[in-house]
Short mmCIF file of C-alpha atoms in Angstrom, two decimals:
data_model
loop_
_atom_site.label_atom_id
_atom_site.label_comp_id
_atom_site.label_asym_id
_atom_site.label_seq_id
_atom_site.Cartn_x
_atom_site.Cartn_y
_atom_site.Cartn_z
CA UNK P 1 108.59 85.24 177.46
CA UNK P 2 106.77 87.70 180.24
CA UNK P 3 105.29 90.57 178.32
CA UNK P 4 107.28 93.30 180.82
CA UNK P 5 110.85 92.50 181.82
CA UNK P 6 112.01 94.44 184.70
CA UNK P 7 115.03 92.91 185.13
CA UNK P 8 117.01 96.19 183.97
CA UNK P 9 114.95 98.77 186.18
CA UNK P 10 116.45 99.70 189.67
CA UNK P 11 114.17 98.84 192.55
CA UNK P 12 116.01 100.74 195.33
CA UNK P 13 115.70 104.18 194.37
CA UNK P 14 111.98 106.38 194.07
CA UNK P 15 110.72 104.32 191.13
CA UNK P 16 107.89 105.21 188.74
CA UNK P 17 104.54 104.06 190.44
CA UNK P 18 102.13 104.13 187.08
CA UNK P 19 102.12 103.07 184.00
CA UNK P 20 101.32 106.02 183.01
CA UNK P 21 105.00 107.75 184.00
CA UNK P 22 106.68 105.20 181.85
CA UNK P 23 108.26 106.19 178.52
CA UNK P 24 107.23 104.39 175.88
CA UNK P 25 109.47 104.58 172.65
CA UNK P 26 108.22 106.06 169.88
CA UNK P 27 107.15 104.21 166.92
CA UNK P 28 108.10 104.82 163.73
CA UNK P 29 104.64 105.77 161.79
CA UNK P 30 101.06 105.64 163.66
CA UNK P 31 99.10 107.20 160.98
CA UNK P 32 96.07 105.74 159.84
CA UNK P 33 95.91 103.30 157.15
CA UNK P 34 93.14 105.53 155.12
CA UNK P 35 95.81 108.70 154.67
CA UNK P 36 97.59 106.02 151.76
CA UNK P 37 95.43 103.62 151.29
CA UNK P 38 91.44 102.66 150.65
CA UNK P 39 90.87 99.50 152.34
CA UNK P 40 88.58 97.39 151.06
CA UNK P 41 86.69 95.30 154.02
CA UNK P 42 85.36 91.78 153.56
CA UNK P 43 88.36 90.25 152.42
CA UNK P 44 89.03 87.35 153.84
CA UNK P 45 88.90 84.50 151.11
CA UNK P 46 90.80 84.68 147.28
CA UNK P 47 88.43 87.28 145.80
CA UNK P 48 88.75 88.28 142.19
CA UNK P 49 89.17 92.39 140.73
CA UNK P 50 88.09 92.21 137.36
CA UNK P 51 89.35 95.34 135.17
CA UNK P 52 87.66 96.61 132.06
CA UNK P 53 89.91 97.91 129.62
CA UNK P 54 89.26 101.69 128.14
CA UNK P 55 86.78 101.54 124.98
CA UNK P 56 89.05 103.10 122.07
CA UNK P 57 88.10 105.50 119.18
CA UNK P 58 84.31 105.74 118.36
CA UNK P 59 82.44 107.23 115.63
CA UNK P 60 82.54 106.84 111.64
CA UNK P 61 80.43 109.23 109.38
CA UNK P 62 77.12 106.86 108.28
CA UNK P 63 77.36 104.99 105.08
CA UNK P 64 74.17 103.77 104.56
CA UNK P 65 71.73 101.23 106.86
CA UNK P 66 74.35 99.62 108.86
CA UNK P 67 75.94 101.43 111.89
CA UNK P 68 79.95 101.13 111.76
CA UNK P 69 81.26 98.49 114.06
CA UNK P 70 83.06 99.48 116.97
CA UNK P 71 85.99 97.76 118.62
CA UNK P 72 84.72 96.34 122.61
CA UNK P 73 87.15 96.00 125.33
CA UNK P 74 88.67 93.24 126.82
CA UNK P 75 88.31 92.07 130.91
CA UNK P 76 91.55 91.36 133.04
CA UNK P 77 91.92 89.97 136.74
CA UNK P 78 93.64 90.05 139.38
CA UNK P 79 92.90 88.51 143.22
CA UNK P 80 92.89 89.71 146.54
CA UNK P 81 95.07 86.85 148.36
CA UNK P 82 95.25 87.81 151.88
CA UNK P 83 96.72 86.17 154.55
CA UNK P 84 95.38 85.24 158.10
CA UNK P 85 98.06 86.11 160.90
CA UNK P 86 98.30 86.55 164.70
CA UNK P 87 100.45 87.07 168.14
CA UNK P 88 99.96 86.69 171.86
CA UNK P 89 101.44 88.93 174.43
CA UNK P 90 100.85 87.41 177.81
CA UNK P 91 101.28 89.15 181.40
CA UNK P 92 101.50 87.25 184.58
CA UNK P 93 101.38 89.69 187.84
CA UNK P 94 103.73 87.56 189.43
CA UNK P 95 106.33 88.04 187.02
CA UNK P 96 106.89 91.09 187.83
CA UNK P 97 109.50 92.17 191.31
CA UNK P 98 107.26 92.34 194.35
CA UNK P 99 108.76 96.39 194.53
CA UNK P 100 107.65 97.34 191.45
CA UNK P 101 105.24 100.44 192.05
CA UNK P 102 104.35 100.06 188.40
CA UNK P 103 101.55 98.39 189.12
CA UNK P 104 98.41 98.98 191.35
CA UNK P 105 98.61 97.37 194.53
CA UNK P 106 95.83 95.11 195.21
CA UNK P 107 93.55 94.75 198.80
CA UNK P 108 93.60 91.28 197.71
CA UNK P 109 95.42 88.22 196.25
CA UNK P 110 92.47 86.56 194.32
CA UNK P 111 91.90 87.48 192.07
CA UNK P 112 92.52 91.20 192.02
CA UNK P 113 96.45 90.63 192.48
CA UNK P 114 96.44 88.89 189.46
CA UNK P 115 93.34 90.45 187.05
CA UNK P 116 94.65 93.41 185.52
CA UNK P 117 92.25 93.85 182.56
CA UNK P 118 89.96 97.03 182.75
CA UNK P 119 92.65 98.56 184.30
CA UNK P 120 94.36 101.91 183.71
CA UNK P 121 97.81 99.95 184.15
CA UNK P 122 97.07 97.72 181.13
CA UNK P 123 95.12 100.12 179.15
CA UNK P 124 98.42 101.83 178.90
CA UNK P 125 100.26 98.81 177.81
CA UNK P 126 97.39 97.59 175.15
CA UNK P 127 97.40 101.30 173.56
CA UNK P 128 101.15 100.83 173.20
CA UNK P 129 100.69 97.46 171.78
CA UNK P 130 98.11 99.00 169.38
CA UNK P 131 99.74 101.30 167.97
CA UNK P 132 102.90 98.50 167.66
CA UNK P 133 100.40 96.66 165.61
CA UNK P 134 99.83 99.44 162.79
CA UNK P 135 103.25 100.25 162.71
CA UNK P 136 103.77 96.62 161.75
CA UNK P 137 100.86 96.60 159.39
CA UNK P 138 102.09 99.38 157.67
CA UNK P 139 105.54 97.60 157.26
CA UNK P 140 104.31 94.86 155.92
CA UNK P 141 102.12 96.62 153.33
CA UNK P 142 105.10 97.97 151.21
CA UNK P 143 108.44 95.62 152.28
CA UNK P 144 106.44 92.04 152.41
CA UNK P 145 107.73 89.53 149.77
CA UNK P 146 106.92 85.88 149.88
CA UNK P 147 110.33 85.14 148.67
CA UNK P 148 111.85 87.10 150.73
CA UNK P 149 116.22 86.05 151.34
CA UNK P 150 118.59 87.45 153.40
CA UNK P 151 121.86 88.84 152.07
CA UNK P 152 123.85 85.59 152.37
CA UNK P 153 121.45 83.79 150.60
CA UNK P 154 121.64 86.04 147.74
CA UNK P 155 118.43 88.48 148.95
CA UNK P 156 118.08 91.70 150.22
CA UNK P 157 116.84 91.60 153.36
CA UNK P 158 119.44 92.02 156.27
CA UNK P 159 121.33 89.01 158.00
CA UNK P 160 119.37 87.91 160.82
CA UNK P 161 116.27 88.91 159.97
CA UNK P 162 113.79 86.74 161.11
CA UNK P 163 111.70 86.62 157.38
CA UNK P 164 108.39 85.23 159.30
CA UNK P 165 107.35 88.62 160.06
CA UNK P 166 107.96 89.51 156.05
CA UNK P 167 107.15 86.77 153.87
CA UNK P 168 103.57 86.00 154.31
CA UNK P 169 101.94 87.83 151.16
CA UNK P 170 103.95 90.34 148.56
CA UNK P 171 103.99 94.03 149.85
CA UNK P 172 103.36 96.75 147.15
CA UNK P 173 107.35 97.13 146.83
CA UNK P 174 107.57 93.90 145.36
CA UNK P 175 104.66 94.68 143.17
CA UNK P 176 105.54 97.80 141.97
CA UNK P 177 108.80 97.31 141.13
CA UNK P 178 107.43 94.04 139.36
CA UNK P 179 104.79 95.79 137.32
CA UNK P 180 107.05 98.92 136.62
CA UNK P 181 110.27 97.76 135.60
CA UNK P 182 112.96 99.63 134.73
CA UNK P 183 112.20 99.34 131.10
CA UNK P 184 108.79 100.70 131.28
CA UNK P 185 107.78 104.50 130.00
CA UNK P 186 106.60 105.01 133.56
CA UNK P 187 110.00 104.29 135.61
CA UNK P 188 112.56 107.06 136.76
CA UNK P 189 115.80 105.80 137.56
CA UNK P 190 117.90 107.04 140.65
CA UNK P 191 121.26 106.04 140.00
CA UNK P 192 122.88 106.69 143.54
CA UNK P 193 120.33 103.53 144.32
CA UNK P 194 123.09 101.31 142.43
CA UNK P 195 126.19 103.04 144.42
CA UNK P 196 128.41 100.42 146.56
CA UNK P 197 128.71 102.38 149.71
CA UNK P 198 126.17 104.47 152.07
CA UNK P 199 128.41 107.67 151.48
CA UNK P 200 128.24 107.16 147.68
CA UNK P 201 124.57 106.75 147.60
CA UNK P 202 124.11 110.16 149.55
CA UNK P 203 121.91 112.34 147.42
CA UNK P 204 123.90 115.11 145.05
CA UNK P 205 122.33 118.64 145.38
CA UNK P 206 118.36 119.45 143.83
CA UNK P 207 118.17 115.73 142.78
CA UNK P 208 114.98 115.24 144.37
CA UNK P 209 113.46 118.06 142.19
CA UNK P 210 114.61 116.35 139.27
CA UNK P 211 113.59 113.24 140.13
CA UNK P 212 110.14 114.61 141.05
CA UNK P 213 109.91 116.57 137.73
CA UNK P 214 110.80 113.45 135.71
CA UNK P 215 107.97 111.34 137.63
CA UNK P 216 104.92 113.96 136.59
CA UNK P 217 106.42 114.14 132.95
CA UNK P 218 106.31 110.81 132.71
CA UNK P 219 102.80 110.08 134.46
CA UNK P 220 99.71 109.38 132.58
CA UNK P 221 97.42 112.15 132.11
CA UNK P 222 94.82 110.12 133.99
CA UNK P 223 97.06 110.03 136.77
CA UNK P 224 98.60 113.67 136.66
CA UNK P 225 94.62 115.05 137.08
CA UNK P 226 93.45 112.76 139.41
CA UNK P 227 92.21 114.80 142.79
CA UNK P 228 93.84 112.81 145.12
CA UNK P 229 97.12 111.71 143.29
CA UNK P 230 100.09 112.07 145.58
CA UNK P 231 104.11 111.22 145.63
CA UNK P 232 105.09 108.93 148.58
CA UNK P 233 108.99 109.11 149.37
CA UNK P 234 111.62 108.50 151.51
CA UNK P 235 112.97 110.98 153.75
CA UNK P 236 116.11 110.52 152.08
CA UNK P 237 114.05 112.48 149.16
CA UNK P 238 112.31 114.89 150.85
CA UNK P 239 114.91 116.32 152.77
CA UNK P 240 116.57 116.98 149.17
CA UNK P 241 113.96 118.33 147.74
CA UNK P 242 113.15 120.69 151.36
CA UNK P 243 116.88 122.18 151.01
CA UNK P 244 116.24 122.94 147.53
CA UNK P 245 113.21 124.75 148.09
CA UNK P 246 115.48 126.46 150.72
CA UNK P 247 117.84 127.70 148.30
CA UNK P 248 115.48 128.51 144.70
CA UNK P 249 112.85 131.11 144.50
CA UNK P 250 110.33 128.50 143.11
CA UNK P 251 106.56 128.85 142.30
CA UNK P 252 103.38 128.39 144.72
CA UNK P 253 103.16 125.47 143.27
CA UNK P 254 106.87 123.96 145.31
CA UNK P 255 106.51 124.57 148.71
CA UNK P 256 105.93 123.22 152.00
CA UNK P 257 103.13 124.78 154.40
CA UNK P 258 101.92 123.96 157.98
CA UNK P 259 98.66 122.56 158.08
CA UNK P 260 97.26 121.86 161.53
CA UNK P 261 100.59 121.38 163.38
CA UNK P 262 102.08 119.31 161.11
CA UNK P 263 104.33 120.50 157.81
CA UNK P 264 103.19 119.79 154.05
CA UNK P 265 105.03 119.34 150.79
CA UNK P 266 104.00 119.92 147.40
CA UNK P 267 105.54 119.54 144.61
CA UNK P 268 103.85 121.02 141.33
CA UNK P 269 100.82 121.20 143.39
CA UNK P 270 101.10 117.66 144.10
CA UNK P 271 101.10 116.77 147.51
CA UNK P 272 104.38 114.50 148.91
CA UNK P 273 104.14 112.86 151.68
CA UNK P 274 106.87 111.94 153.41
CA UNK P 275 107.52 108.48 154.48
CA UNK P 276 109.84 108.53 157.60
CA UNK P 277 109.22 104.70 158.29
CA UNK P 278 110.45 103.46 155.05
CA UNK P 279 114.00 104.67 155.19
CA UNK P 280 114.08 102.67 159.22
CA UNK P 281 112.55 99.89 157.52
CA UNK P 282 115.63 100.14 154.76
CA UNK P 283 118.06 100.65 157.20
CA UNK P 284 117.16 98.13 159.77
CA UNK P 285 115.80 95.59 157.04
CA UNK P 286 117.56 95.90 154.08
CA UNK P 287 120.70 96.47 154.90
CA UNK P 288 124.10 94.69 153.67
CA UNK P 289 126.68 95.93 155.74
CA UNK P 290 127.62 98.47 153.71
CA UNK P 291 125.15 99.90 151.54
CA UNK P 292 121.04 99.77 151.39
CA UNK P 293 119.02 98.50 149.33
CA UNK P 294 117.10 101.04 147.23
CA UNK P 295 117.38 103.37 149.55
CA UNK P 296 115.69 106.37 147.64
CA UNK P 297 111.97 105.75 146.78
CA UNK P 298 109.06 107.46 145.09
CA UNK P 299 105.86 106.38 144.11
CA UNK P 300 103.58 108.98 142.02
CA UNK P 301 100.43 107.29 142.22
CA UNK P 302 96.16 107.21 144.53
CA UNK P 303 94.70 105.72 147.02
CA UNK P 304 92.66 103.68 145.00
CA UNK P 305 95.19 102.08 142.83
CA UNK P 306 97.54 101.05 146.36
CA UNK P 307 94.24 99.37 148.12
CA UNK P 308 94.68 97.34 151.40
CA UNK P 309 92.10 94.03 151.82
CA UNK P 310 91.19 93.25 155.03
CA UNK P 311 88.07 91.41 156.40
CA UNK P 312 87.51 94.15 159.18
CA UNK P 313 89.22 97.78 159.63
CA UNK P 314 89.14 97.29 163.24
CA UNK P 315 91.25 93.79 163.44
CA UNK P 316 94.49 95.51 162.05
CA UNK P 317 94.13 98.10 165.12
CA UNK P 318 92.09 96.60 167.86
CA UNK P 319 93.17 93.41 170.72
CA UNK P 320 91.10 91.13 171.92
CA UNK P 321 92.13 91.09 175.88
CA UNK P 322 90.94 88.93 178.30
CA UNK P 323 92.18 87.07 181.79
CA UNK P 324 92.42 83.33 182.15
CA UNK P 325 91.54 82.38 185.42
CA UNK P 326 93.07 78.92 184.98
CA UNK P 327 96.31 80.42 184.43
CA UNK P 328 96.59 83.38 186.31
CA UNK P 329 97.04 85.59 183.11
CA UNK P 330 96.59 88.35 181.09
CA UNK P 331 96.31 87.84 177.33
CA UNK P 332 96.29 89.99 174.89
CA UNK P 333 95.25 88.61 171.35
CA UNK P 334 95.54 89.71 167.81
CA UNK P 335 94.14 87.78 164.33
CA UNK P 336 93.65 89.56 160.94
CA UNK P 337 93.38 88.84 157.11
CA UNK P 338 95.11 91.03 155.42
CA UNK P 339 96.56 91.77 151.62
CA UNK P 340 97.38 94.75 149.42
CA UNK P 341 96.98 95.32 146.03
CA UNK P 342 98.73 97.36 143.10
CA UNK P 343 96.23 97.56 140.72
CA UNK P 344 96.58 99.46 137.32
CA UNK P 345 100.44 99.90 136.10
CA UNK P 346 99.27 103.58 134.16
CA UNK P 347 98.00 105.01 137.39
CA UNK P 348 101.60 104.47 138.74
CA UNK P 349 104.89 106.31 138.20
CA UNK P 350 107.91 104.67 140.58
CA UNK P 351 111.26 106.31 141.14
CA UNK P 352 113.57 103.91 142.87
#
């Protein structure tokens, strides 16, 4: 399949004549990886995390020559797992209609005609692929699942999805929700999640303030004073909780500010950050016709404990582009490891 298809553009009126005038839609989230997530580099093999449990009460008053014994703690494990995947995009020149202005116009056929890499027509194209790929990374960090089943075959995931692109490793969704049931201390329940219909799982008025409220009561006070602990949610949530704000008088503590350009919630002090890209993901993967699948979701929790395992940073955003002579094209490569990792159940609080 040609990397550009033309097919739909009209070549008889003024057309665009650079890449550069071309429109390219937007993609859902292109922040970086590091604003959630630490990533851990080096990964590219089963490597184990070993976890030392909290020493428990010390100190007796002295009786005599021997010091009281004190209880030791015991090791756990988990393992990084991660995955090695790729894609190709490929661009032949001559696949594209000899009017197309889109592209420069050579002096020569060979091998200029054909050679488009260093370009400021592909460069275009390969940031727009680039910033495809971390959209896609970012997907597959929370809704990956290696058992992954459509709706018809008694799953979650839409009909028609094509579960290649999900089941490769388990996302932190399926962890999560694995590792904080719904009969664990640190679970909030959202009940409109278990409505049949989208309009009956519509959000009733201030229920994202009391879902929010019920997540920091219930967190661990490890988690609740950590520096960087945040609440990731769904839009779905956020808006809630933004009209609410609208309407109550509330403390500097619930608010949302403008930072540099771009708006900030907090809740409590805590920040929330809003994640726009799950609820598409929902919608467009996780969808059964006629209701969503969880389609409300909050995670209290750090960077640390939600890390991503990679062997380098720069393979999840970088190509590796190049032009084979033999067959006049231009290739644009992509191969990563990669994994993620919900680490300690007590430094998470999920709402879902």
């Amino acid at each position: 399949m040609p990397l550009i298809n033309a097919d739909a553009l009209t070549l008889n009126a003024r057309e665009a004549e650079t890449v550069s005038e071309v429109i390219f839609e937007r993609v859902f989230n292109e922040s970086n990886l590091a604003e959630y997530h630490e990533i851990e580099t080096g990964i590219d093999v089963k490597t184990q995390i070993a976890f030392a449990e909290r020493l428990g009460l010390l100190g007796k008053e002295t009786q005599g020559c021997t010091p009281n014994e004190a209880g030791g703690f015991a090791l756990t494990e988990k393992f990084w797992t991660p995955v090695l995947e790729d894609f190709r995009l490929k661009h032949c020149q001559a696949d594209m209609p000899a009017l197309l202005k889109l592209f420069r116009k050579s002096q020569r056929v060979n091998p200029d005609f054909f050679d488009m890499v260093g370009t400021q027509e592909l460069g275009v194209i390969i940031s727009a692929v680039e910033t495809s790929l971390l959209e896609n990374i970012h997907r597959k960090i929370w809704f990956n699942d290696k058992t992954a089943a459509t709706v018809a075959n008694s799953g979650v995931f839409t009909n028609g999805t094509d579960l290649g692109y999900f089941n490769s490793f388990d996302g932190l969704f399926k962890q999560i929700l694995a590792e904080v049931p719904i009969t664990a201390a640190n679970y909030v329940a959202i009940a409109k999640n278990g409505q049949s219909t989208y309009a009956a799982q519509a959000l009733d008025e201030d229920a994202a303030i009391t879902i929010f409220e019920q997540m920091v009561t219930k967190a661990d006070e490890r988690l609740v004073s950590a520096d960087d602990a945040f609440i990731l949610a769904t839009r779905s949530l956020a808006d809630n909780y933004r009209a609410t704000l609208r309407n109550k008088n509330l403390g500097s503590g619930f608010l949302e500010v403008v930072e540099e350009g771009r708006p900030k919630l907090y809740f409590d002090g805590i920040e929330v950050k809003v994640r726009y890209d799950w609820d598409r993901y929902i919608k467009d993967y996780q969808n059964n016709g006629t209701k969503y699948n969880l389609p409300h979701r909050a995670i209290l929790t750090t960077k640390s404990n939600i890390p991503v395992g990679t062997l380098s940073e720069d393979d999840l955003t970088k190509l590796d582009v190049f032009y084979d002579k033999t067959l006049k094209t231009n290739i644009m490569d992509a191969a990563y490891s990669i994994d993620a990792k919900h680490l300690e159940s007590y430094m998470t609080v999920a709402a879902y």
